[in-house]
Amino acid sequence: MGIKFGVAGFPPNFGKSPYKSKRERIFEWLHSLGLDWIELQNTYGVKMPEKQAVAYRKLAEEYGIGISIHAPYYIAFASRNLDVVERSKRRMLQCVHLAQLLGSERIIFHPGYPPGKTQEDRRIGMARMIDALQELEPQIPAGIYVYPETAGKRGQLGSVDEILEICGSVKYARPCLDMAHIHAFQMGSLENACSILGIFSQAVNSLGSNVLKKLHIHMYPVEYDHNGEKKHKAFSDISDVEADMPYHPTAENFIAAVSKLELDTVVVCEARDTQDVGAILMKHLLYGDTL
């Protein structure tokens, strides 16, 4: 119960650690840091051999590390091209198979781009995506969930409202709230704890209070411009634009917000080259010296 904290991929600090000799020692390394989770990146295709996935599952269980997987960027359920949609379905089913091998129930994916630039195109894209996900439902085993992720680029599908719409329409879909993406998509909206709490309130109002036990969260600071997300940042980075000001959302504001909620969820840190440092910082801010 409560919040579990972890990392996206294999942080650079793992490569500098005594555990670096074998990639499968990532689970032992995370355990030694007091962390709870890893999000394995399949962003350029599902390529992990089955034998490796089974080995990872055993090690994750041994060291008490949860696993989520990030699906390929190539998934594009909203495409005008029906061949692209069908390939996207196959890629999602590859992720489902990998999740089963890894003992994971969470598949994170980007909704991608709408088929055009107008609001009507966004509506058409959303309808296509929901239809495609609903068509896949008979092939999704019980206990496996897909998590559409809030978008960082304003031209992409994945506003908070759009993610909640998908999850309200597809039985096996749950929200992935990427706080940095939301901040960038909304042009700097999450600069205090109150605004962060507002995102959770929006999810509860849309999907009910039980959603607080079904979320998946990405958290790190971000640099953005008029198009939205520009670059991931570390929590220690200071803005060049606003001297001596941290990038948002900050760990302190995020933890101040979630400490007011009864969350049973996972927070994956994607801070630039410091995923482990950021995850440890957030866990320490929430739980103090009980790490």
PDB file of C-alpha atoms in Angstrom:
ATOM      1  CA  MET A   1       0.000   0.000   0.000  1.00  0.00           C
ATOM      2  CA  GLY A   2       1.062   3.625  -0.388  1.00  0.00           C
ATOM      3  CA  ILE A   3       3.385   5.025  -3.024  1.00  0.00           C
ATOM      4  CA  LYS A   4       6.226   3.082  -4.607  1.00  0.00           C
ATOM      5  CA  PHE A   5       9.091   5.013  -6.167  1.00  0.00           C
ATOM      6  CA  GLY A   6      11.316   3.922  -9.009  1.00  0.00           C
ATOM      7  CA  VAL A   7      13.227   4.759 -12.159  1.00  0.00           C
ATOM      8  CA  ALA A   8      12.762   4.780 -15.912  1.00  0.00           C
ATOM      9  CA  GLY A   9      15.287   2.591 -17.684  1.00  0.00           C
ATOM     10  CA  PHE A  10      18.890   2.111 -16.593  1.00  0.00           C
ATOM     11  CA  PRO A  11      20.131   5.349 -14.965  1.00  0.00           C
ATOM     12  CA  PRO A  12      23.726   6.486 -15.620  1.00  0.00           C
ATOM     13  CA  ASN A  13      24.507   5.965 -11.941  1.00  0.00           C
ATOM     14  CA  PHE A  14      23.829   2.260 -12.369  1.00  0.00           C
ATOM     15  CA  GLY A  15      26.611   2.215 -14.969  1.00  0.00           C
ATOM     16  CA  LYS A  16      28.956   3.758 -12.397  1.00  0.00           C
ATOM     17  CA  SER A  17      28.009   1.368  -9.612  1.00  0.00           C
ATOM     18  CA  PRO A  18      29.616  -1.911  -8.467  1.00  0.00           C
ATOM     19  CA  TYR A  19      26.550  -3.674  -9.928  1.00  0.00           C
ATOM     20  CA  LYS A  20      27.225  -2.572 -13.525  1.00  0.00           C
ATOM     21  CA  SER A  21      28.856  -5.837 -14.639  1.00  0.00           C
ATOM     22  CA  LYS A  22      25.484  -7.351 -15.568  1.00  0.00           C
ATOM     23  CA  ARG A  23      22.335  -5.504 -16.573  1.00  0.00           C
ATOM     24  CA  GLU A  24      20.179  -7.938 -14.612  1.00  0.00           C
ATOM     25  CA  ARG A  25      21.810  -6.623 -11.427  1.00  0.00           C
ATOM     26  CA  ILE A  26      19.657  -3.491 -11.818  1.00  0.00           C
ATOM     27  CA  PHE A  27      17.142  -5.103  -9.456  1.00  0.00           C
ATOM     28  CA  GLU A  28      19.745  -5.709  -6.784  1.00  0.00           C
ATOM     29  CA  TRP A  29      21.021  -2.143  -7.234  1.00  0.00           C
ATOM     30  CA  LEU A  30      17.562  -0.606  -6.876  1.00  0.00           C
ATOM     31  CA  HIS A  31      16.947  -2.689  -3.767  1.00  0.00           C
ATOM     32  CA  SER A  32      20.229  -1.438  -2.277  1.00  0.00           C
ATOM     33  CA  LEU A  33      19.032   2.147  -2.800  1.00  0.00           C
ATOM     34  CA  GLY A  34      15.705   1.519  -1.110  1.00  0.00           C
ATOM     35  CA  LEU A  35      13.752   1.946  -4.338  1.00  0.00           C
ATOM     36  CA  ASP A  36      10.768  -0.129  -5.417  1.00  0.00           C
ATOM     37  CA  TRP A  37      10.252  -0.006  -9.187  1.00  0.00           C
ATOM     38  CA  ILE A  38      11.687   0.016 -12.698  1.00  0.00           C
ATOM     39  CA  GLU A  39      10.009   0.969 -15.952  1.00  0.00           C
ATOM     40  CA  LEU A  40      11.629  -1.039 -18.719  1.00  0.00           C
ATOM     41  CA  GLN A  41      11.842   0.916 -21.967  1.00  0.00           C
ATOM     42  CA  ASN A  42      10.690  -0.721 -25.195  1.00  0.00           C
ATOM     43  CA  THR A  43      10.310   2.595 -26.943  1.00  0.00           C
ATOM     44  CA  TYR A  44      11.998   1.427 -30.175  1.00  0.00           C
ATOM     45  CA  GLY A  45      10.449  -2.013 -30.316  1.00  0.00           C
ATOM     46  CA  VAL A  46       9.814  -5.059 -28.143  1.00  0.00           C
ATOM     47  CA  LYS A  47      13.130  -6.871 -28.472  1.00  0.00           C
ATOM     48  CA  MET A  48      13.729  -8.540 -25.104  1.00  0.00           C
ATOM     49  CA  PRO A  49      14.300 -12.311 -25.458  1.00  0.00           C
ATOM     50  CA  GLU A  50      11.829 -14.460 -23.542  1.00  0.00           C
ATOM     51  CA  LYS A  51      14.623 -16.095 -21.522  1.00  0.00           C
ATOM     52  CA  GLN A  52      15.804 -12.683 -20.345  1.00  0.00           C
ATOM     53  CA  ALA A  53      12.276 -11.606 -19.429  1.00  0.00           C
ATOM     54  CA  VAL A  54      11.769 -14.734 -17.297  1.00  0.00           C
ATOM     55  CA  ALA A  55      15.114 -14.118 -15.569  1.00  0.00           C
ATOM     56  CA  TYR A  56      14.155 -10.495 -14.892  1.00  0.00           C
ATOM     57  CA  ARG A  57      10.873 -11.613 -13.367  1.00  0.00           C
ATOM     58  CA  LYS A  58      12.638 -13.925 -10.912  1.00  0.00           C
ATOM     59  CA  LEU A  59      15.116 -11.231  -9.912  1.00  0.00           C
ATOM     60  CA  ALA A  60      12.389  -8.623  -9.531  1.00  0.00           C
ATOM     61  CA  GLU A  61      10.498 -10.954  -7.215  1.00  0.00           C
ATOM     62  CA  GLU A  62      13.664 -11.771  -5.246  1.00  0.00           C
ATOM     63  CA  TYR A  63      14.497  -8.111  -4.620  1.00  0.00           C
ATOM     64  CA  GLY A  64      10.945  -6.805  -4.290  1.00  0.00           C
ATOM     65  CA  ILE A  65      11.047  -4.567  -7.378  1.00  0.00           C
ATOM     66  CA  GLY A  66       7.909  -3.894  -9.398  1.00  0.00           C
ATOM     67  CA  ILE A  67       8.029  -3.694 -13.190  1.00  0.00           C
ATOM     68  CA  SER A  68       6.136  -1.628 -15.726  1.00  0.00           C
ATOM     69  CA  ILE A  69       6.973  -1.514 -19.421  1.00  0.00           C
ATOM     70  CA  HIS A  70       6.881   1.398 -21.823  1.00  0.00           C
ATOM     71  CA  ALA A  71       5.481   0.468 -25.221  1.00  0.00           C
ATOM     72  CA  PRO A  72       7.091   1.535 -28.529  1.00  0.00           C
ATOM     73  CA  TYR A  73       6.729   5.123 -29.708  1.00  0.00           C
ATOM     74  CA  TYR A  74       5.543   3.708 -33.037  1.00  0.00           C
ATOM     75  CA  ILE A  75       2.088   2.889 -31.667  1.00  0.00           C
ATOM     76  CA  ALA A  76      -0.380   5.172 -33.473  1.00  0.00           C
ATOM     77  CA  PHE A  77      -3.970   4.050 -33.026  1.00  0.00           C
ATOM     78  CA  ALA A  78      -5.281   7.406 -34.298  1.00  0.00           C
ATOM     79  CA  SER A  79      -3.588   7.173 -37.715  1.00  0.00           C
ATOM     80  CA  ARG A  80      -5.551   7.600 -40.942  1.00  0.00           C
ATOM     81  CA  ASN A  81      -3.586   4.626 -42.289  1.00  0.00           C
ATOM     82  CA  LEU A  82      -5.348   1.390 -41.357  1.00  0.00           C
ATOM     83  CA  ASP A  83      -2.115  -0.575 -41.822  1.00  0.00           C
ATOM     84  CA  VAL A  84      -0.467   1.620 -39.156  1.00  0.00           C
ATOM     85  CA  VAL A  85      -3.378   0.983 -36.808  1.00  0.00           C
ATOM     86  CA  GLU A  86      -3.121  -2.783 -37.343  1.00  0.00           C
ATOM     87  CA  ARG A  87       0.657  -2.700 -36.750  1.00  0.00           C
ATOM     88  CA  SER A  88      -0.016  -0.710 -33.596  1.00  0.00           C
ATOM     89  CA  LYS A  89      -2.353  -3.425 -32.378  1.00  0.00           C
ATOM     90  CA  ARG A  90       0.294  -6.080 -33.005  1.00  0.00           C
ATOM     91  CA  ARG A  91       2.896  -4.032 -31.135  1.00  0.00           C
ATOM     92  CA  MET A  92       0.557  -3.668 -28.181  1.00  0.00           C
ATOM     93  CA  LEU A  93      -0.037  -7.426 -28.127  1.00  0.00           C
ATOM     94  CA  GLN A  94       3.746  -7.955 -28.170  1.00  0.00           C
ATOM     95  CA  CYS A  95       3.871  -5.743 -25.079  1.00  0.00           C
ATOM     96  CA  VAL A  96       1.126  -7.789 -23.462  1.00  0.00           C
ATOM     97  CA  HIS A  97       3.098 -10.982 -24.034  1.00  0.00           C
ATOM     98  CA  LEU A  98       6.240  -9.397 -22.604  1.00  0.00           C
ATOM     99  CA  ALA A  99       4.298  -8.112 -19.593  1.00  0.00           C
ATOM    100  CA  GLN A 100       3.084 -11.637 -18.871  1.00  0.00           C
ATOM    101  CA  LEU A 101       6.639 -12.985 -19.020  1.00  0.00           C
ATOM    102  CA  LEU A 102       7.891 -10.221 -16.719  1.00  0.00           C
ATOM    103  CA  GLY A 103       5.024 -10.550 -14.261  1.00  0.00           C
ATOM    104  CA  SER A 104       3.999  -6.968 -14.988  1.00  0.00           C
ATOM    105  CA  GLU A 105       0.475  -5.615 -15.190  1.00  0.00           C
ATOM    106  CA  ARG A 106       1.327  -2.121 -16.500  1.00  0.00           C
ATOM    107  CA  ILE A 107       1.941  -1.125 -20.128  1.00  0.00           C
ATOM    108  CA  ILE A 108       2.524   2.590 -20.651  1.00  0.00           C
ATOM    109  CA  PHE A 109       2.002   4.050 -24.126  1.00  0.00           C
ATOM    110  CA  HIS A 110       1.889   7.435 -25.847  1.00  0.00           C
ATOM    111  CA  PRO A 111      -1.400   8.170 -27.613  1.00  0.00           C
ATOM    112  CA  GLY A 112       0.539   9.781 -30.476  1.00  0.00           C
ATOM    113  CA  TYR A 113      -0.637  12.395 -32.965  1.00  0.00           C
ATOM    114  CA  PRO A 114      -4.114  13.105 -34.328  1.00  0.00           C
ATOM    115  CA  PRO A 115      -4.655  12.709 -38.085  1.00  0.00           C
ATOM    116  CA  GLY A 116      -4.609  16.496 -38.581  1.00  0.00           C
ATOM    117  CA  LYS A 117      -4.217  19.816 -36.787  1.00  0.00           C
ATOM    118  CA  THR A 118      -7.811  20.904 -36.143  1.00  0.00           C
ATOM    119  CA  GLN A 119      -9.985  20.241 -33.099  1.00  0.00           C
ATOM    120  CA  GLU A 120     -12.164  18.048 -35.321  1.00  0.00           C
ATOM    121  CA  ASP A 121      -9.064  16.010 -36.206  1.00  0.00           C
ATOM    122  CA  ARG A 122      -8.392  15.544 -32.484  1.00  0.00           C
ATOM    123  CA  ARG A 123     -11.940  14.259 -31.989  1.00  0.00           C
ATOM    124  CA  ILE A 124     -11.593  11.903 -34.954  1.00  0.00           C
ATOM    125  CA  GLY A 125      -8.233  10.665 -33.650  1.00  0.00           C
ATOM    126  CA  MET A 126      -9.638  10.054 -30.181  1.00  0.00           C
ATOM    127  CA  ALA A 127     -12.557   8.060 -31.598  1.00  0.00           C
ATOM    128  CA  ARG A 128     -10.199   5.917 -33.692  1.00  0.00           C
ATOM    129  CA  MET A 129      -7.931   5.243 -30.749  1.00  0.00           C
ATOM    130  CA  ILE A 130     -10.772   4.254 -28.445  1.00  0.00           C
ATOM    131  CA  ASP A 131     -12.244   1.989 -31.147  1.00  0.00           C
ATOM    132  CA  ALA A 132      -8.869   0.275 -31.682  1.00  0.00           C
ATOM    133  CA  LEU A 133      -8.347  -0.307 -27.967  1.00  0.00           C
ATOM    134  CA  GLN A 134     -11.867  -1.660 -27.568  1.00  0.00           C
ATOM    135  CA  GLU A 135     -11.278  -4.046 -30.488  1.00  0.00           C
ATOM    136  CA  LEU A 136      -8.186  -5.368 -28.695  1.00  0.00           C
ATOM    137  CA  GLU A 137     -10.046  -6.038 -25.454  1.00  0.00           C
ATOM    138  CA  PRO A 138     -10.872  -9.730 -26.095  1.00  0.00           C
ATOM    139  CA  GLN A 139      -7.129 -10.409 -26.498  1.00  0.00           C
ATOM    140  CA  ILE A 140      -6.041  -8.668 -23.282  1.00  0.00           C
ATOM    141  CA  PRO A 141      -5.659 -11.120 -20.372  1.00  0.00           C
ATOM    142  CA  ALA A 142      -7.262 -10.287 -17.048  1.00  0.00           C
ATOM    143  CA  GLY A 143      -4.891  -8.342 -14.829  1.00  0.00           C
ATOM    144  CA  ILE A 144      -3.038  -6.576 -17.669  1.00  0.00           C
ATOM    145  CA  TYR A 145      -3.715  -2.844 -18.049  1.00  0.00           C
ATOM    146  CA  VAL A 146      -2.666  -0.234 -20.579  1.00  0.00           C
ATOM    147  CA  TYR A 147      -1.842   3.257 -19.358  1.00  0.00           C
ATOM    148  CA  PRO A 148      -2.215   6.028 -21.956  1.00  0.00           C
ATOM    149  CA  GLU A 149       0.236   8.767 -20.952  1.00  0.00           C
ATOM    150  CA  THR A 150      -0.474  12.480 -20.832  1.00  0.00           C
ATOM    151  CA  ALA A 151       1.302  14.253 -23.698  1.00  0.00           C
ATOM    152  CA  GLY A 152       4.134  16.769 -23.453  1.00  0.00           C
ATOM    153  CA  LYS A 153       3.822  18.226 -26.965  1.00  0.00           C
ATOM    154  CA  ARG A 154       0.731  20.348 -27.558  1.00  0.00           C
ATOM    155  CA  GLY A 155       0.227  18.863 -31.013  1.00  0.00           C
ATOM    156  CA  GLN A 156      -0.079  15.345 -29.611  1.00  0.00           C
ATOM    157  CA  LEU A 157      -3.151  13.602 -28.303  1.00  0.00           C
ATOM    158  CA  GLY A 158      -3.031  13.263 -24.537  1.00  0.00           C
ATOM    159  CA  SER A 159      -4.417  16.245 -22.668  1.00  0.00           C
ATOM    160  CA  VAL A 160      -5.574  15.325 -19.177  1.00  0.00           C
ATOM    161  CA  ASP A 161      -9.176  15.348 -20.387  1.00  0.00           C
ATOM    162  CA  GLU A 162      -8.322  13.118 -23.347  1.00  0.00           C
ATOM    163  CA  ILE A 163      -6.487  10.578 -21.182  1.00  0.00           C
ATOM    164  CA  LEU A 164      -9.413  10.449 -18.785  1.00  0.00           C
ATOM    165  CA  GLU A 165     -11.809  10.025 -21.721  1.00  0.00           C
ATOM    166  CA  ILE A 166      -9.830   7.020 -22.977  1.00  0.00           C
ATOM    167  CA  CYS A 167      -9.806   5.460 -19.515  1.00  0.00           C
ATOM    168  CA  GLY A 168     -13.527   6.034 -19.092  1.00  0.00           C
ATOM    169  CA  SER A 169     -14.207   4.304 -22.417  1.00  0.00           C
ATOM    170  CA  VAL A 170     -11.781   1.344 -22.356  1.00  0.00           C
ATOM    171  CA  LYS A 171     -12.187  -1.193 -19.548  1.00  0.00           C
ATOM    172  CA  TYR A 172      -8.531  -2.197 -19.320  1.00  0.00           C
ATOM    173  CA  ALA A 173      -7.131   1.360 -19.582  1.00  0.00           C
ATOM    174  CA  ARG A 174      -5.888   3.379 -16.599  1.00  0.00           C
ATOM    175  CA  PRO A 175      -4.358   6.875 -16.526  1.00  0.00           C
ATOM    176  CA  CYS A 176      -0.631   7.570 -16.674  1.00  0.00           C
ATOM    177  CA  LEU A 177      -0.239  11.121 -15.383  1.00  0.00           C
ATOM    178  CA  ASP A 178       3.135  12.464 -16.464  1.00  0.00           C
ATOM    179  CA  MET A 179       3.346  15.597 -14.319  1.00  0.00           C
ATOM    180  CA  ALA A 180       6.107  17.182 -16.384  1.00  0.00           C
ATOM    181  CA  HIS A 181       4.172  16.566 -19.591  1.00  0.00           C
ATOM    182  CA  ILE A 182       1.057  18.131 -18.075  1.00  0.00           C
ATOM    183  CA  HIS A 183       3.096  21.151 -16.931  1.00  0.00           C
ATOM    184  CA  ALA A 184       4.571  21.609 -20.413  1.00  0.00           C
ATOM    185  CA  PHE A 185       1.338  20.885 -22.328  1.00  0.00           C
ATOM    186  CA  GLN A 186      -0.475  23.448 -20.180  1.00  0.00           C
ATOM    187  CA  MET A 187       2.341  25.995 -20.570  1.00  0.00           C
ATOM    188  CA  GLY A 188       3.624  25.996 -16.995  1.00  0.00           C
ATOM    189  CA  SER A 189       0.533  25.083 -14.982  1.00  0.00           C
ATOM    190  CA  LEU A 190       2.082  23.062 -12.137  1.00  0.00           C
ATOM    191  CA  GLU A 191       4.126  25.566 -10.150  1.00  0.00           C
ATOM    192  CA  ASN A 192       2.625  24.816  -6.738  1.00  0.00           C
ATOM    193  CA  ALA A 193       1.121  21.977  -4.720  1.00  0.00           C
ATOM    194  CA  CYS A 194      -2.424  23.272  -5.167  1.00  0.00           C
ATOM    195  CA  SER A 195      -2.234  23.058  -8.960  1.00  0.00           C
ATOM    196  CA  ILE A 196      -0.857  19.516  -8.733  1.00  0.00           C
ATOM    197  CA  LEU A 197      -3.689  18.531  -6.419  1.00  0.00           C
ATOM    198  CA  GLY A 198      -6.045  19.901  -9.037  1.00  0.00           C
ATOM    199  CA  ILE A 199      -4.909  17.246 -11.524  1.00  0.00           C
ATOM    200  CA  PHE A 200      -5.804  14.472  -9.086  1.00  0.00           C
ATOM    201  CA  SER A 201      -9.158  16.133  -8.393  1.00  0.00           C
ATOM    202  CA  GLN A 202      -9.820  16.204 -12.128  1.00  0.00           C
ATOM    203  CA  ALA A 203      -9.129  12.463 -12.333  1.00  0.00           C
ATOM    204  CA  VAL A 204     -11.398  11.719  -9.366  1.00  0.00           C
ATOM    205  CA  ASN A 205     -14.196  13.873 -10.768  1.00  0.00           C
ATOM    206  CA  SER A 206     -13.974  12.027 -14.089  1.00  0.00           C
ATOM    207  CA  LEU A 207     -13.380   8.422 -12.998  1.00  0.00           C
ATOM    208  CA  GLY A 208     -14.305   8.274  -9.302  1.00  0.00           C
ATOM    209  CA  SER A 209     -12.235   8.150  -6.120  1.00  0.00           C
ATOM    210  CA  ASN A 210     -11.084   4.593  -6.837  1.00  0.00           C
ATOM    211  CA  VAL A 211      -8.841   6.012  -9.576  1.00  0.00           C
ATOM    212  CA  LEU A 212      -6.355   7.021  -6.846  1.00  0.00           C
ATOM    213  CA  LYS A 213      -5.523   3.319  -6.542  1.00  0.00           C
ATOM    214  CA  LYS A 214      -5.186   2.809 -10.293  1.00  0.00           C
ATOM    215  CA  LEU A 215      -2.917   5.648 -11.416  1.00  0.00           C
ATOM    216  CA  HIS A 216       0.605   5.444 -12.773  1.00  0.00           C
ATOM    217  CA  ILE A 217       2.688   8.611 -12.384  1.00  0.00           C
ATOM    218  CA  HIS A 218       5.802   9.979 -14.081  1.00  0.00           C
ATOM    219  CA  MET A 219       7.453  12.819 -12.188  1.00  0.00           C
ATOM    220  CA  TYR A 220      10.439  15.076 -13.003  1.00  0.00           C
ATOM    221  CA  PRO A 221      11.031  18.744 -13.920  1.00  0.00           C
ATOM    222  CA  VAL A 222      10.844  19.923 -17.511  1.00  0.00           C
ATOM    223  CA  GLU A 223      11.881  22.758 -19.796  1.00  0.00           C
ATOM    224  CA  TYR A 224       9.156  23.825 -22.225  1.00  0.00           C
ATOM    225  CA  ASP A 225       8.411  26.342 -24.966  1.00  0.00           C
ATOM    226  CA  HIS A 226       5.352  27.329 -27.017  1.00  0.00           C
ATOM    227  CA  ASN A 227       5.152  23.800 -28.462  1.00  0.00           C
ATOM    228  CA  GLY A 228       5.189  22.148 -25.034  1.00  0.00           C
ATOM    229  CA  GLU A 229       7.886  19.804 -23.711  1.00  0.00           C
ATOM    230  CA  LYS A 230      11.420  20.705 -24.732  1.00  0.00           C
ATOM    231  CA  LYS A 231      13.804  18.820 -22.431  1.00  0.00           C
ATOM    232  CA  HIS A 232      13.791  16.692 -19.267  1.00  0.00           C
ATOM    233  CA  LYS A 233      15.619  18.311 -16.360  1.00  0.00           C
ATOM    234  CA  ALA A 234      17.130  17.136 -13.078  1.00  0.00           C
ATOM    235  CA  PHE A 235      15.593  18.355  -9.829  1.00  0.00           C
ATOM    236  CA  SER A 236      18.842  20.207  -9.114  1.00  0.00           C
ATOM    237  CA  ASP A 237      18.816  22.144 -12.415  1.00  0.00           C
ATOM    238  CA  ILE A 238      18.336  25.916 -12.259  1.00  0.00           C
ATOM    239  CA  SER A 239      16.557  27.808 -15.033  1.00  0.00           C
ATOM    240  CA  ASP A 240      18.623  30.006 -17.352  1.00  0.00           C
ATOM    241  CA  VAL A 241      15.526  32.042 -18.137  1.00  0.00           C
ATOM    242  CA  GLU A 242      14.494  32.781 -14.559  1.00  0.00           C
ATOM    243  CA  ALA A 243      17.770  33.065 -12.644  1.00  0.00           C
ATOM    244  CA  ASP A 244      17.984  30.989  -9.468  1.00  0.00           C
ATOM    245  CA  MET A 245      14.560  29.443 -10.086  1.00  0.00           C
ATOM    246  CA  PRO A 246      14.121  25.673 -10.264  1.00  0.00           C
ATOM    247  CA  TYR A 247      12.380  23.946 -13.115  1.00  0.00           C
ATOM    248  CA  HIS A 248       8.877  22.737 -12.376  1.00  0.00           C
ATOM    249  CA  PRO A 249       7.179  20.651 -11.259  1.00  0.00           C
ATOM    250  CA  THR A 250       9.380  20.389  -8.171  1.00  0.00           C
ATOM    251  CA  ALA A 251       9.743  17.357  -5.943  1.00  0.00           C
ATOM    252  CA  GLU A 252       8.729  19.422  -2.921  1.00  0.00           C
ATOM    253  CA  ASN A 253       5.467  20.648  -4.457  1.00  0.00           C
ATOM    254  CA  PHE A 254       4.625  17.201  -5.769  1.00  0.00           C
ATOM    255  CA  ILE A 255       5.155  15.507  -2.412  1.00  0.00           C
ATOM    256  CA  ALA A 256       3.267  18.281  -0.600  1.00  0.00           C
ATOM    257  CA  ALA A 257       0.328  17.488  -2.887  1.00  0.00           C
ATOM    258  CA  VAL A 258       0.361  13.684  -2.773  1.00  0.00           C
ATOM    259  CA  SER A 259       0.867  13.631   1.008  1.00  0.00           C
ATOM    260  CA  LYS A 260      -2.696  14.979   1.277  1.00  0.00           C
ATOM    261  CA  LEU A 261      -4.097  12.040  -0.708  1.00  0.00           C
ATOM    262  CA  GLU A 262      -4.609   8.357  -0.022  1.00  0.00           C
ATOM    263  CA  LEU A 263      -2.676   7.178  -3.048  1.00  0.00           C
ATOM    264  CA  ASP A 264      -1.823   3.557  -3.721  1.00  0.00           C
ATOM    265  CA  THR A 265       0.294   4.006  -6.821  1.00  0.00           C
ATOM    266  CA  VAL A 266       3.689   4.060  -8.515  1.00  0.00           C
ATOM    267  CA  VAL A 267       5.825   7.143  -9.167  1.00  0.00           C
ATOM    268  CA  VAL A 268       8.504   6.664 -11.830  1.00  0.00           C
ATOM    269  CA  CYS A 269      11.212   9.326 -12.002  1.00  0.00           C
ATOM    270  CA  GLU A 270      12.451  10.392 -15.447  1.00  0.00           C
ATOM    271  CA  ALA A 271      14.723  13.232 -14.281  1.00  0.00           C
ATOM    272  CA  ARG A 272      17.574  13.872 -16.721  1.00  0.00           C
ATOM    273  CA  ASP A 273      20.422  11.409 -16.023  1.00  0.00           C
ATOM    274  CA  THR A 274      19.391  11.299 -12.352  1.00  0.00           C
ATOM    275  CA  GLN A 275      16.336   9.067 -12.231  1.00  0.00           C
ATOM    276  CA  ASP A 276      17.566   7.295  -9.098  1.00  0.00           C
ATOM    277  CA  VAL A 277      18.538  10.527  -7.337  1.00  0.00           C
ATOM    278  CA  GLY A 278      15.123  12.031  -8.032  1.00  0.00           C
ATOM    279  CA  ALA A 279      13.251   8.921  -6.928  1.00  0.00           C
ATOM    280  CA  ILE A 280      15.223   8.759  -3.677  1.00  0.00           C
ATOM    281  CA  LEU A 281      14.606  12.468  -3.074  1.00  0.00           C
ATOM    282  CA  MET A 282      10.846  12.079  -3.490  1.00  0.00           C
ATOM    283  CA  LYS A 283      10.695   8.971  -1.346  1.00  0.00           C
ATOM    284  CA  HIS A 284      12.703  10.684   1.385  1.00  0.00           C
ATOM    285  CA  LEU A 285      10.470  13.790   1.270  1.00  0.00           C
ATOM    286  CA  LEU A 286       7.393  11.600   1.698  1.00  0.00           C
ATOM    287  CA  TYR A 287       8.591   8.983   4.149  1.00  0.00           C
ATOM    288  CA  GLY A 288      11.548  10.707   5.838  1.00  0.00           C
ATOM    289  CA  ASP A 289      14.205   8.457   7.353  1.00  0.00           C
ATOM    290  CA  THR A 290      12.144   5.292   6.959  1.00  0.00           C
ATOM    291  CA  LEU A 291      13.890   4.549   3.655  1.00  0.00           C
TER     292      LEU A 291
END
